[in-house]
Amino acid sequence: MNRNGTVYTNDNHTTNSKNPNAAAPALQVTELVGGYSPRRPVLHGLTFDVRPGEIVGLIGLNGAGKSTAIKHILGLMQPHAGQIQVGGTTLDRDPQKYRSSIAYVPESPVLFDELTVDEHLRLTGMAYGVDGDLYTDRREQLLDEFHMRVKRGAFAEHLSKGMKQKVMIMNALLANPPLFIIDEPFLGLDPLGIRSLLDRLVEVKRAGAAVLMSSHILSTVETYCDRYIVLHHGRMAASGTLDDVRKAAGMTGGTLDEAFFRLVSDTAGGGDSTHGR
Amino acid sequence: MGDKIVRAAHSPAHREETQAPPSRFDPLQLWSERASGFRKETMPYYSYVARSGFPGVIMLALIVAAIGYSMLVRDVPAHFPFTLFGVVLTIGFVCWSPLRSWLHPADTVFLLPQEAAMSGYIRRSMRYNGTAGVIGVLASLLVYWPMYAQSEGQAGAWLLLIALTAVKAGNMAGAWQERKAAEAGARRMLRIARWLLTGLVLAALYQLAPWKAAVLGLLATGLLALAYRLPRKHRLPWDMLIREEVRTRRRYYRFLALFIDVPTQSPRIARRSYLSWLGGRIRYAQRGTYVYLYAMTMFRTELGGMLVRLTLLGMLVLYWLGESVWLDGWGASLIYVLFAGIVGLQLGALRHSHKYAVWGHIYPLPEGQRVASLLTVDRNAFLAAALLMWLPCGIVLAVQSEYAQSLAAPAAALLYAAAVRPGGVRRRMAKEAEED
């Protein structure tokens, strides 16, 4: 219950953030094979981890399997093979701990029609067991930070796409779990919203949380992420630091964008599949 | 915004409607396809309506109303307000002019470039709703006729018939102009003006010499025609028509949902602060998550409105029965069973909410908490409605020293809510979960 209040405050995480690589991974995906139909898997043997105190960028073309991978991590889809561990446990072993370790920002906002912005925050606070006082503080801070104070009493129907997205992000930040899973968060967000989100992601990362973020905005991904996972046709075309991705693309310099382009343009001969698994 | 869409969507303009090779865009064919599409979509549900006994109830109600009305006609009280009666009876049929356009949101992309070709399409809608509207007006006139014949009205049947058809046509044209008005305020003002002026013209028609009514009608038409020139207007009110279409479809499906599970349309939400403050009183704790969600859902969706109306109606009816000590005071209890039963039936719909919500899988809450919370909300809501409903009746019965009659019904409701109802709801949920 007070887990969110005590364990994941800044103080407790400073030890982690000094040496993130030493900590146990917040998310460990091992040899994941998955998809909607067992006969036609979409994901082919993904293995990666996200450690406390880092932001990992999940990138790939439309249909590369990013959203499917995320659905598997959330437990919305069952793996055909392989294992997913969050906070050292699987969904089957300890669903309660698994779920309370994850906050999710979906690609397209999913709000309750009958709840206002404020009430969504309250519901999330209740669901994640955020302590009462802490909830009030965080709520007020988030309303200001995302400029949603005037809209706090509005229903989803009267919010723009970007505002709905903000509500989703605010809910995730309110829950403040050890692992954030964020699917294409910048779509529809205004420039101030994007900046607030990125600032907060850096903040939660410094506090020791792990973030898995999928996005097509590669320049932003390059700036903010510590490591990258490049998905192509459901396989990992590359993973690791920018250098690792460049290496996989057969480059020695250049931006993430250039490396990504070489990895995924099948005809250009860049997609060196031997680097995939 | 519209401008950009037009250009962006110019090439695939009517790909969805026409088969390759590209032929000319035919709005009338599109209209027919969509109208028959809607018929095909809803037709299967009507067999459930037919089987439900609902048509029988409606027939019965009509027969009872007809008998009551014929008695009133045969023995009209002195100083009966013939004209007012006629206006109230007919004005809804004359003024209310809905329009089925079958338009949906994607049309602002794919049909917008064809805006110029859409006039035939809209005319078709006008004819469709106009025919139904005129039939409605004539039916209301038919009902009014036996009354009118006894009043001082001077117009003959044919004259009234033609005049009302003309007024209806004017109202349809007016309603179209209102739809085109860009601002909601202007639309509302124009609509109020139209209803008021139509009411006056109808009154004149039913009471004054026909030529006087005709002059008044022309004056009103001129006045409205001038008023309709004032607001800023859309060439074709796409958003307005799409919203109207959504509302109409929702009405159809809400009606059908009374008889059979239908694909859910997004629910209509009302703030209902007078109820929803109760949600804020639910203790802020992890255990209460779903209690909070279900309570808010109940307060804010149609269900809440229905329960409030039902409770108020029950209070009134039971109060009357209690006060008259019908059947030694037991009559109220009898009717109470009926009312409480309907409340329970309506409340049962709550279990369909949030069944498939993605957050149900994401939230770190124990399995089974959703069902337990639903039962809590269901029980409390049932008890609140049932006890409130009985309160006035119970008090008047107690005042008249009918203590047993006053206390038996609420005791039975308590027992039912505590011991019988939760098990039933739980069983139904388990069964539905299995079927899914």
XYZ file of C-alpha atoms in Angstrom:
713
model
C 0.000 0.000 0.000
C 2.608 2.501 1.025
C 4.964 0.967 -1.404
C 4.566 3.852 -3.761
C 5.007 6.263 -0.960
C 8.108 4.849 0.594
C 10.024 2.615 -1.734
C 10.010 4.778 -4.822
C 10.781 8.168 -3.399
C 13.937 9.848 -4.593
C 15.925 9.005 -1.500
C 15.542 5.304 -1.863
C 16.590 5.362 -5.444
C 19.781 7.342 -5.287
C 21.669 4.184 -4.549
C 20.223 2.563 -7.636
C 20.787 5.425 -9.984
C 24.475 5.636 -9.191
C 25.015 2.298 -10.789
C 21.919 1.215 -12.647
C 23.595 -1.717 -14.305
C 24.120 -3.431 -10.999
C 20.426 -3.478 -10.118
C 18.120 -6.356 -10.987
C 16.143 -5.541 -14.127
C 12.708 -3.991 -13.666
C 11.644 -5.792 -16.814
C 13.205 -8.939 -18.191
C 11.908 -10.391 -21.451
C 13.429 -13.745 -22.407
C 13.011 -15.483 -25.766
C 9.490 -14.127 -26.165
C 7.489 -15.623 -29.007
C 4.006 -14.215 -29.313
C 1.143 -12.880 -31.384
C -2.569 -13.300 -31.797
C -2.519 -16.700 -33.438
C -0.104 -19.464 -32.360
C 0.261 -20.476 -35.996
C 1.410 -17.036 -37.041
C 3.623 -15.537 -34.361
C 4.317 -11.827 -34.682
C 7.232 -11.732 -32.274
C 10.147 -14.072 -32.815
C 12.316 -14.660 -29.777
C 12.703 -11.228 -28.216
C 15.197 -10.949 -25.371
C 15.859 -7.662 -23.649
C 15.709 -5.992 -20.258
C 14.997 -2.582 -18.815
C 16.885 -1.756 -15.638
C 16.004 0.675 -12.881
C 17.192 4.166 -13.672
C 17.164 3.916 -17.442
C 14.923 4.793 -20.333
C 14.849 2.278 -23.136
C 13.489 3.262 -26.523
C 11.478 0.680 -28.450
C 11.599 1.631 -32.121
C 10.425 0.051 -35.305
C 8.250 0.654 -38.361
C 4.473 0.360 -38.250
C 3.668 -3.308 -37.803
C 7.120 -4.208 -36.516
C 5.571 -5.661 -33.350
C 6.070 -2.837 -30.833
C 2.470 -2.724 -29.624
C 2.240 -6.517 -29.598
C 5.368 -6.701 -27.446
C 3.875 -4.152 -25.073
C 0.604 -6.078 -24.863
C 2.537 -9.195 -23.914
C 4.413 -7.330 -21.197
C 1.129 -5.987 -19.829
C -0.304 -9.467 -19.753
C -3.058 -8.614 -22.219
C -1.726 -11.361 -24.504
C -0.317 -14.776 -23.644
C 3.205 -15.624 -24.859
C 3.501 -18.694 -27.077
C 6.944 -19.267 -25.632
C 9.421 -17.437 -23.460
C 9.091 -15.557 -20.234
C 8.405 -12.055 -19.012
C 9.437 -10.944 -15.546
C 8.550 -7.658 -13.938
C 10.203 -6.817 -10.632
C 11.554 -10.348 -10.506
C 8.189 -12.074 -10.752
C 5.911 -13.316 -13.506
C 2.252 -12.494 -13.926
C 1.248 -16.039 -12.990
C 3.377 -16.200 -9.874
C 2.334 -12.921 -8.264
C -0.210 -10.990 -10.341
C -0.653 -8.388 -7.640
C 3.038 -7.459 -7.457
C 3.463 -7.724 -11.229
C 0.598 -5.359 -11.948
C 1.390 -2.845 -9.248
C 4.901 -2.561 -10.709
C 3.638 -1.263 -14.064
C 2.006 1.945 -15.201
C 0.844 2.008 -18.792
C 0.240 4.876 -21.176
C -1.593 3.458 -24.199
C -1.048 4.643 -27.737
C -4.565 5.993 -27.991
C -6.063 7.300 -24.763
C -8.599 5.023 -23.062
C -10.722 7.033 -20.671
C -13.947 6.350 -18.827
C -16.709 8.459 -20.363
C -18.390 9.006 -17.040
C -15.371 10.274 -15.096
C -13.832 13.736 -15.033
C -10.072 14.335 -15.187
C -9.936 14.657 -11.402
C -11.933 11.492 -10.920
C -9.627 9.538 -13.218
C -6.729 10.569 -11.015
C -8.638 9.521 -7.919
C -9.475 6.151 -9.431
C -5.836 5.541 -10.344
C -4.697 6.621 -6.893
C -7.123 4.159 -5.364
C -6.262 1.319 -7.732
C -2.515 1.662 -7.144
C -2.927 2.247 -3.429
C -1.227 5.650 -3.466
C -1.300 7.036 0.065
C -3.972 9.720 0.590
C -1.756 12.745 1.271
C 0.741 11.752 -1.361
C -2.123 11.418 -3.825
C -3.328 14.957 -3.135
C 0.181 16.395 -3.518
C 0.889 14.561 -6.738
C -2.479 15.395 -8.210
C -2.065 19.113 -7.610
C 1.455 19.068 -8.989
C 0.434 17.146 -12.104
C -2.542 19.397 -12.793
C -0.226 22.396 -12.804
C 2.587 20.773 -14.654
C 0.410 19.612 -17.532
C -1.727 22.768 -17.517
C -4.880 20.781 -16.881
C -6.157 22.676 -13.858
C -8.914 24.402 -15.828
C -9.973 21.063 -17.311
C -9.980 19.087 -14.081
C -13.776 18.891 -14.013
C -14.169 18.022 -17.709
C -15.415 14.737 -19.130
C -13.422 12.845 -21.757
C -15.915 13.890 -24.410
C -14.861 17.508 -23.976
C -11.107 16.906 -24.092
C -8.966 17.102 -27.197
C -6.834 14.145 -28.248
C -3.748 15.760 -26.719
C -5.519 16.492 -23.451
C -6.725 12.912 -23.204
C -3.158 11.806 -23.738
C -2.096 14.134 -20.942
C -4.655 12.545 -18.633
C -3.183 9.134 -19.404
C 0.334 10.359 -18.682
C -0.754 12.098 -15.485
C -2.377 8.886 -14.293
C 0.798 6.918 -14.913
C 2.915 9.487 -13.110
C 0.466 9.555 -10.224
C 0.792 5.812 -9.772
C 4.593 6.181 -9.926
C 5.488 2.482 -10.113
C 8.983 1.075 -10.742
C 8.246 0.452 -14.447
C 6.606 2.774 -16.964
C 5.420 1.400 -20.274
C 4.691 4.219 -22.639
C 3.393 3.615 -26.138
C 3.923 6.458 -28.610
C 3.302 9.229 -26.078
C 3.960 12.313 -28.197
C 1.082 11.909 -30.624
C -1.238 14.859 -30.218
C 0.679 16.363 -27.318
C 1.416 20.071 -27.583
C 5.036 21.255 -27.258
C 4.582 22.165 -23.597
C 3.074 18.752 -22.913
C 5.980 16.998 -24.631
C 8.468 18.976 -22.594
C 6.634 18.274 -19.310
C 6.498 14.590 -20.128
C 10.185 14.363 -20.996
C 11.190 16.345 -17.907
C 9.147 14.039 -15.749
C 10.546 10.929 -17.409
C 14.060 12.114 -16.647
C 12.937 12.784 -13.092
C 11.396 9.335 -12.518
C 14.433 7.775 -14.130
C 16.754 9.641 -11.742
C 14.534 8.441 -8.919
C 15.254 4.903 -10.042
C 12.276 3.954 -12.156
C 12.601 2.088 -15.431
C 10.927 3.343 -18.593
C 10.159 1.462 -21.779
C 9.006 3.935 -24.392
C 8.000 3.271 -27.962
C 8.086 6.186 -30.358
C 8.654 7.185 -33.964
C 10.225 10.520 -33.019
C 13.769 9.202 -33.314
C 15.553 12.454 -32.497
C 13.765 12.592 -29.156
C 14.356 8.910 -28.543
C 18.065 9.411 -29.266
C 18.305 12.343 -26.874
C 16.435 10.842 -23.961
C 16.928 7.097 -24.074
C 19.903 5.268 -22.606
C 19.445 2.187 -24.730
C 17.431 1.188 -27.764
C 15.629 -1.852 -29.080
C 15.100 -1.885 -32.836
C 12.281 -4.193 -33.876
C 11.925 -5.242 -37.483
C 9.378 -7.797 -38.678
C 8.992 -8.990 -35.100
C 12.697 -9.633 -34.603
C 15.295 -7.619 -32.801
C 17.354 -5.995 -35.540
C 19.568 -4.347 -32.944
C 19.674 -3.481 -29.281
C 21.910 -1.663 -26.834
C 23.496 1.767 -26.774
C 23.673 4.058 -29.772
C 27.084 2.604 -30.556
C 25.680 -0.923 -30.516
C 22.887 0.086 -32.882
C 25.350 1.807 -35.204
C 27.523 -1.264 -35.181
C 24.555 -3.467 -36.045
C 23.829 -1.155 -38.949
C 27.447 -1.327 -40.089
C 28.179 2.292 -39.289
C 30.781 3.954 -37.169
C 29.125 7.341 -36.729
C 25.837 9.033 -37.487
C 22.536 9.549 -35.784
C 20.045 6.979 -34.508
C 17.824 8.001 -37.395
C 20.459 7.054 -39.967
C 21.296 3.780 -38.252
C 17.615 2.920 -37.945
C 17.028 3.675 -41.599
C 19.825 1.309 -42.629
C 18.562 -1.406 -40.312
C 15.002 -1.400 -41.570
C 15.356 -0.599 -45.250
C 15.441 -4.187 -46.471
C 16.336 -3.258 -50.012
C 19.139 -0.933 -48.960
C 20.962 -3.906 -47.554
C 21.230 -2.299 -44.133
C 18.972 -4.747 -42.301
C 21.766 -6.989 -41.179
C 19.624 -9.745 -39.789
C 22.541 -11.592 -38.225
C 22.350 -9.017 -35.481
C 18.813 -9.992 -34.761
C 18.059 -12.987 -32.664
C -9.778 22.922 -41.180
C -12.431 21.934 -43.680
C -10.387 23.404 -46.469
C -7.420 21.221 -45.723
C -9.517 18.090 -45.570
C -11.115 18.824 -48.918
C -7.770 18.960 -50.633
C -6.258 16.062 -48.737
C -9.162 13.787 -49.414
C -9.872 14.786 -52.947
C -8.642 11.727 -54.724
C -10.192 8.891 -52.672
C -13.405 10.890 -52.515
C -15.908 8.184 -53.204
C -13.815 5.090 -53.309
C -15.818 3.563 -50.499
C -19.092 4.021 -52.285
C -18.434 3.004 -55.847
C -16.919 -0.054 -57.378
C -13.976 0.264 -59.709
C -13.825 1.415 -62.462
C -14.653 4.835 -61.016
C -18.131 5.915 -61.949
C -19.859 9.171 -61.187
C -20.736 9.784 -57.555
C -24.403 8.956 -57.137
C -25.725 10.474 -53.906
C -29.171 8.924 -54.272
C -27.773 5.439 -54.572
C -25.625 6.066 -51.514
C -28.694 7.254 -49.643
C -30.628 4.110 -50.511
C -27.728 1.858 -49.565
C -27.360 3.476 -46.193
C -31.075 3.519 -45.440
C -31.434 -0.147 -46.256
C -28.190 -0.836 -44.375
C -29.715 0.590 -41.231
C -32.908 -1.382 -41.765
C -30.946 -4.599 -42.187
C -28.843 -3.792 -39.162
C -31.785 -3.283 -36.806
C -34.307 -5.702 -38.319
C -33.135 -8.825 -36.440
C -33.715 -7.096 -33.107
C -37.355 -6.351 -33.810
C -38.307 -10.008 -33.615
C -37.228 -9.890 -29.960
C -39.356 -6.792 -29.428
C -42.321 -8.549 -31.034
C -41.863 -11.615 -28.835
C -41.529 -9.596 -25.640
C -45.182 -8.746 -25.200
C -44.327 -5.102 -25.669
C -46.668 -4.673 -28.672
C -49.469 -6.131 -26.562
C -48.855 -3.624 -23.797
C -48.831 -0.774 -26.310
C -52.083 -1.994 -27.864
C -53.663 -2.234 -24.447
C -52.503 1.264 -23.530
C -53.874 2.599 -26.821
C -57.238 0.933 -26.279
C -57.479 2.272 -22.741
C -56.519 5.765 -23.929
C -59.042 5.554 -26.770
C -61.842 4.574 -24.404
C -60.951 7.386 -22.008
C -60.787 9.903 -24.827
C -64.082 8.858 -26.378
C -65.714 9.259 -22.981
C -64.256 12.732 -22.714
C -65.466 13.603 -26.219
C -68.985 12.368 -25.505
C -69.241 14.377 -22.328
C -67.112 17.474 -22.772
C -66.989 19.603 -19.608
C -68.221 23.184 -19.801
C -65.532 25.753 -20.686
C -63.295 23.076 -22.151
C -60.212 24.781 -23.654
C -60.664 23.321 -27.143
C -58.008 25.454 -28.778
C -55.344 24.908 -26.116
C -56.078 21.184 -26.179
C -55.681 21.124 -29.945
C -52.442 23.095 -29.878
C -50.912 20.845 -27.202
C -52.038 17.746 -29.067
C -50.696 18.732 -32.464
C -47.764 21.094 -31.909
C -45.226 18.339 -31.288
C -46.137 16.600 -34.527
C -46.063 19.853 -36.467
C -42.867 21.373 -35.046
C -40.586 18.448 -34.293
C -38.797 17.792 -37.558
C -36.004 15.265 -37.230
C -33.824 14.386 -40.201
C -32.227 11.030 -40.887
C -29.138 11.817 -42.928
C -27.303 8.529 -42.278
C -24.096 10.576 -42.216
C -21.208 9.382 -40.093
C -17.887 10.896 -39.010
C -15.856 9.422 -41.870
C -18.039 11.388 -44.272
C -16.249 14.614 -43.374
C -13.262 13.084 -45.126
C -14.742 11.079 -47.963
C -17.962 12.904 -48.810
C -16.937 16.460 -47.994
C -15.352 16.974 -51.424
C -18.745 16.129 -52.912
C -20.563 18.748 -50.887
C -22.029 20.342 -53.989
C -23.523 17.028 -55.089
C -25.103 16.417 -51.687
C -28.201 18.570 -52.192
C -30.049 15.690 -53.835
C -29.029 13.463 -50.951
C -30.424 15.871 -48.376
C -33.607 16.368 -50.405
C -34.088 12.620 -50.239
C -33.756 12.753 -46.453
C -36.255 15.602 -46.372
C -38.739 13.609 -48.398
C -38.225 10.557 -46.202
C -38.788 12.394 -42.930
C -41.346 14.734 -44.484
C -43.630 11.878 -45.472
C -43.485 10.382 -41.992
C -43.929 13.834 -40.449
C -47.041 14.640 -42.501
C -48.557 11.269 -41.626
C -47.936 12.072 -37.949
C -49.581 15.484 -38.322
C -52.612 13.991 -40.040
C -52.914 11.329 -37.347
C -52.849 13.964 -34.627
C -55.450 15.959 -36.554
C -57.625 12.864 -36.820
C -57.460 12.474 -33.032
C -58.263 16.132 -32.511
C -61.108 16.247 -35.035
C -63.952 14.942 -32.785
C -63.051 17.623 -30.238
C -62.607 20.338 -32.836
C -65.973 19.547 -34.363
C -67.610 20.596 -31.085
C -65.631 23.837 -30.758
C -66.216 27.212 -32.394
C -63.559 26.520 -35.013
C -64.599 27.650 -38.482
C -62.318 25.696 -40.785
C -63.475 22.544 -42.512
C -61.663 19.245 -42.430
C -60.012 19.653 -45.845
C -58.931 23.185 -45.121
C -57.373 22.147 -41.805
C -55.670 19.244 -43.485
C -54.118 21.416 -46.181
C -53.229 24.164 -43.727
C -51.512 21.793 -41.301
C -49.565 20.151 -44.110
C -48.378 23.589 -45.197
C -47.389 24.535 -41.641
C -45.516 21.245 -41.329
C -43.644 21.921 -44.559
C -42.735 25.370 -43.272
C -41.469 23.854 -40.033
C -39.319 21.362 -41.880
C -37.781 24.135 -43.942
C -37.270 26.143 -40.763
C -35.655 23.238 -38.943
C -33.258 22.850 -41.864
C -32.278 26.524 -41.663
C -31.671 26.055 -37.926
C -29.372 23.109 -38.562
C -27.353 25.298 -40.904
C -26.862 28.037 -38.303
C -23.271 27.955 -37.099
C -23.801 28.874 -33.455
C -25.658 26.813 -30.906
C -27.191 29.944 -29.351
C -28.652 31.060 -32.672
C -30.014 27.588 -33.322
C -31.746 27.540 -29.967
C -33.252 31.033 -30.361
C -34.561 30.234 -33.819
C -36.056 26.973 -32.648
C -37.842 28.641 -29.740
C -39.171 31.339 -32.086
C -40.394 28.701 -34.530
C -42.248 26.719 -31.867
C -43.828 29.858 -30.398
C -44.978 31.255 -33.735
C -46.237 27.849 -34.887
C -48.196 27.554 -31.644
C -49.811 30.919 -32.324
C -50.664 30.034 -35.908
C -52.175 26.713 -34.816
C -54.262 28.465 -32.174
C -55.483 30.939 -34.790
C -56.270 28.111 -37.166
C -58.333 26.266 -34.560
C -60.199 29.323 -33.318
C -60.339 32.227 -35.785
C -61.713 32.657 -39.272
C -59.439 30.863 -41.736
C -58.425 34.049 -43.571
C -57.239 35.612 -40.319
C -55.196 32.515 -39.547
C -53.774 32.642 -43.066
C -52.683 36.259 -42.622
C -51.076 35.402 -39.296
C -49.366 32.409 -40.874
C -47.923 34.525 -43.671
C -46.740 37.118 -41.172
C -45.057 34.451 -39.041
C -43.432 32.912 -42.110
C -42.102 36.299 -43.198
C -40.789 37.048 -39.726
C -39.015 33.722 -39.441
C -37.650 33.981 -42.983
C -36.061 37.274 -41.999
C -34.715 35.835 -38.750
C -33.203 32.888 -40.603
C -31.104 35.278 -42.685
C -29.383 36.674 -39.616
C -27.023 33.966 -38.284
C -23.811 32.833 -39.916
C -24.558 29.591 -41.721
C -22.841 26.483 -43.037
C -23.462 25.466 -46.615
C -24.053 21.945 -45.357
C -24.054 21.444 -41.572
C -21.958 18.262 -41.545
C -21.145 18.210 -37.841
C -24.722 18.973 -36.879
C -26.119 16.208 -39.084
C -23.577 13.675 -37.885
C -24.348 14.480 -34.268
C -28.085 14.244 -34.916
C -27.586 10.903 -36.603
C -25.564 9.600 -33.644
C -28.309 10.697 -31.269
C -31.011 9.073 -33.353
C -29.112 5.801 -33.596
C -28.500 5.856 -29.866
C -32.232 6.281 -29.280
C -33.031 3.315 -31.485
C -30.479 1.150 -29.743
C -31.492 2.263 -26.281
C -35.013 1.182 -27.078
C -33.852 -2.149 -28.483
C -31.562 -2.679 -25.493
C -34.674 -3.033 -23.339
C -35.343 -6.346 -25.063
C -32.012 -7.798 -26.131
C -28.258 -7.177 -25.864
C -27.278 -4.751 -28.601
C -23.873 -3.461 -29.668
C -23.237 -0.634 -27.245
C -23.102 2.909 -28.435
C -21.079 5.250 -26.277
C -23.308 6.084 -23.333
C -24.870 9.458 -22.770
C -23.301 11.067 -19.731
C -24.873 13.619 -17.432
C -22.983 15.243 -14.594
C -25.805 14.814 -12.013
C -23.947 16.631 -9.258
C -26.886 16.005 -6.936
C -25.970 12.309 -7.021
C -22.310 12.128 -7.967
C -21.110 13.964 -4.839
C -21.905 10.681 -3.114
C -19.073 9.103 -5.106
C -16.644 11.513 -3.488
C -17.759 10.189 -0.118
C -16.577 6.690 -0.930
C -13.482 6.111 1.151
C -10.234 6.679 -0.696
C -8.723 3.203 -0.394
C -7.536 0.506 -2.750
C -10.413 -1.747 -1.736
C -12.894 0.900 -2.855
C -11.559 1.304 -6.414
C -14.336 -0.557 -8.188
C -16.985 0.600 -5.763
C -16.047 4.128 -6.770
C -16.030 3.324 -10.476
C -19.362 1.493 -10.448
C -21.017 4.116 -8.293
C -19.911 6.892 -10.657
C -21.044 4.861 -13.652
C -24.443 4.403 -12.079
C -24.793 8.083 -11.194
C -23.676 9.473 -14.527
C -25.092 7.137 -17.168
C -28.707 6.815 -18.255
C -29.174 4.250 -15.494
C -28.902 6.939 -12.805
C -31.483 9.134 -14.495
C -33.822 6.192 -14.880
C -33.482 5.192 -11.221
C -34.149 8.742 -10.053
C -37.271 9.058 -12.203
C -38.500 5.648 -11.129
C -37.938 6.397 -7.436
C -39.784 9.715 -7.634
C -42.687 8.150 -9.514
C -42.818 5.303 -7.006
C -42.833 7.721 -4.077
C -45.780 9.578 -5.584
C -47.878 6.578 -6.564
C -47.246 4.720 -3.304
C -48.050 7.832 -1.307
C -51.467 8.028 -2.992
C -52.151 4.371 -2.401
C -51.002 4.629 1.223
C -53.060 7.686 1.915
C -56.213 6.061 0.579
C -55.429 2.918 2.634
C -56.274 0.824 -0.419
C -57.046 -2.851 0.424
C -56.698 -2.158 4.156
C -53.306 -0.608 3.501
C -51.877 -3.713 1.796
C -52.520 -2.411 -1.734
C -49.478 -0.160 -1.546
C -47.277 -3.138 -0.645
C -48.593 -4.961 -3.691
C -47.676 -2.143 -6.061
C -44.401 -1.706 -4.175
C -43.328 -5.173 -5.257
C -43.826 -4.065 -8.851
C -41.818 -0.866 -8.455
C -38.997 -2.490 -6.485
C -38.901 -5.235 -9.093
C -38.420 -2.724 -11.904
C -35.681 -0.947 -9.921
C -33.923 -4.276 -9.431
C -34.250 -5.123 -13.104
C -32.837 -1.788 -14.226
C -29.986 -1.971 -11.731
C -29.035 -5.329 -13.179
C -27.744 -3.482 -16.262
C -24.839 -2.181 -14.185
C -23.109 -5.539 -14.367
C -22.494 -5.045 -18.090
C -20.357 -1.965 -17.455
C -16.558 -2.218 -17.585
C -16.686 -5.917 -18.384
C -14.134 -5.454 -21.142
C -12.306 -2.340 -19.913
C -8.567 -2.662 -20.494
C -7.881 -1.105 -17.086
C -9.467 -4.121 -15.464
C -6.380 -6.025 -16.626
C -3.881 -3.296 -15.805
C -4.941 -2.260 -12.303
C -3.142 -4.116 -9.523
C -6.321 -5.372 -7.926
C -7.180 -8.869 -6.780
C -9.238 -11.120 -9.002
C -12.860 -11.070 -7.940
C -12.789 -7.600 -6.454
C -14.749 -6.243 -9.389
C -17.661 -8.604 -8.753
C -17.628 -8.000 -5.004
C -17.618 -4.230 -5.525
C -20.419 -4.447 -8.048
C -22.527 -6.350 -5.524
C -21.855 -3.670 -2.913
C -22.963 -0.877 -5.220
C -25.936 -2.879 -6.468
C -27.138 -3.660 -2.949
C -26.754 -0.136 -1.623
C -28.392 1.417 -4.649
C -31.291 -1.005 -4.500
C -31.828 -0.372 -0.804
C -31.577 3.391 -1.176
C -34.119 3.469 -4.008
C -36.428 0.925 -2.365
C -36.482 2.573 1.060
C -36.793 6.126 -0.294
C -39.641 4.999 -2.487
C -41.533 3.593 0.472
C -40.826 6.447 2.885
C -43.808 8.764 2.194
C -46.210 5.831 1.991
C -44.801 4.263 5.155
C -45.241 7.542 7.015
C -48.871 8.075 5.992
C -49.688 4.477 6.832
C -48.054 4.809 10.250
C -49.916 8.057 10.884
C -53.132 6.159 10.223
C -51.963 3.507 12.705
C -51.532 0.809 10.062
C -48.196 -0.277 11.545
C -47.925 -3.766 10.116
C -48.745 -2.480 6.644
C -46.251 0.321 7.086
C -43.326 -1.887 8.086
C -43.829 -5.156 6.211
C -42.778 -3.872 2.775
C -39.458 -2.244 3.759
C -38.608 -5.268 5.888
C -39.160 -7.514 2.887
C -37.009 -5.209 0.728
C -34.200 -5.356 3.310
C -34.373 -9.105 3.446
C -34.372 -9.399 -0.328
C -31.412 -7.040 -0.745
C -29.385 -8.724 1.969
C -30.114 -12.385 1.359
C -31.580 -13.046 -2.068
C -30.417 -10.453 -4.564
C -26.590 -10.715 -4.279
C -26.654 -14.439 -4.992
C -28.813 -13.895 -8.076
C -26.589 -11.176 -9.496
C -23.476 -13.245 -8.805
C -24.963 -16.293 -10.540
C -25.954 -14.276 -13.587
C -22.464 -12.778 -13.829
C -20.841 -16.184 -13.547
C -23.105 -17.545 -16.262
C -22.383 -14.618 -18.589
C -18.654 -14.931 -17.935
C -18.883 -18.562 -18.991
C -20.757 -17.693 -22.169
C -18.088 -15.144 -23.067
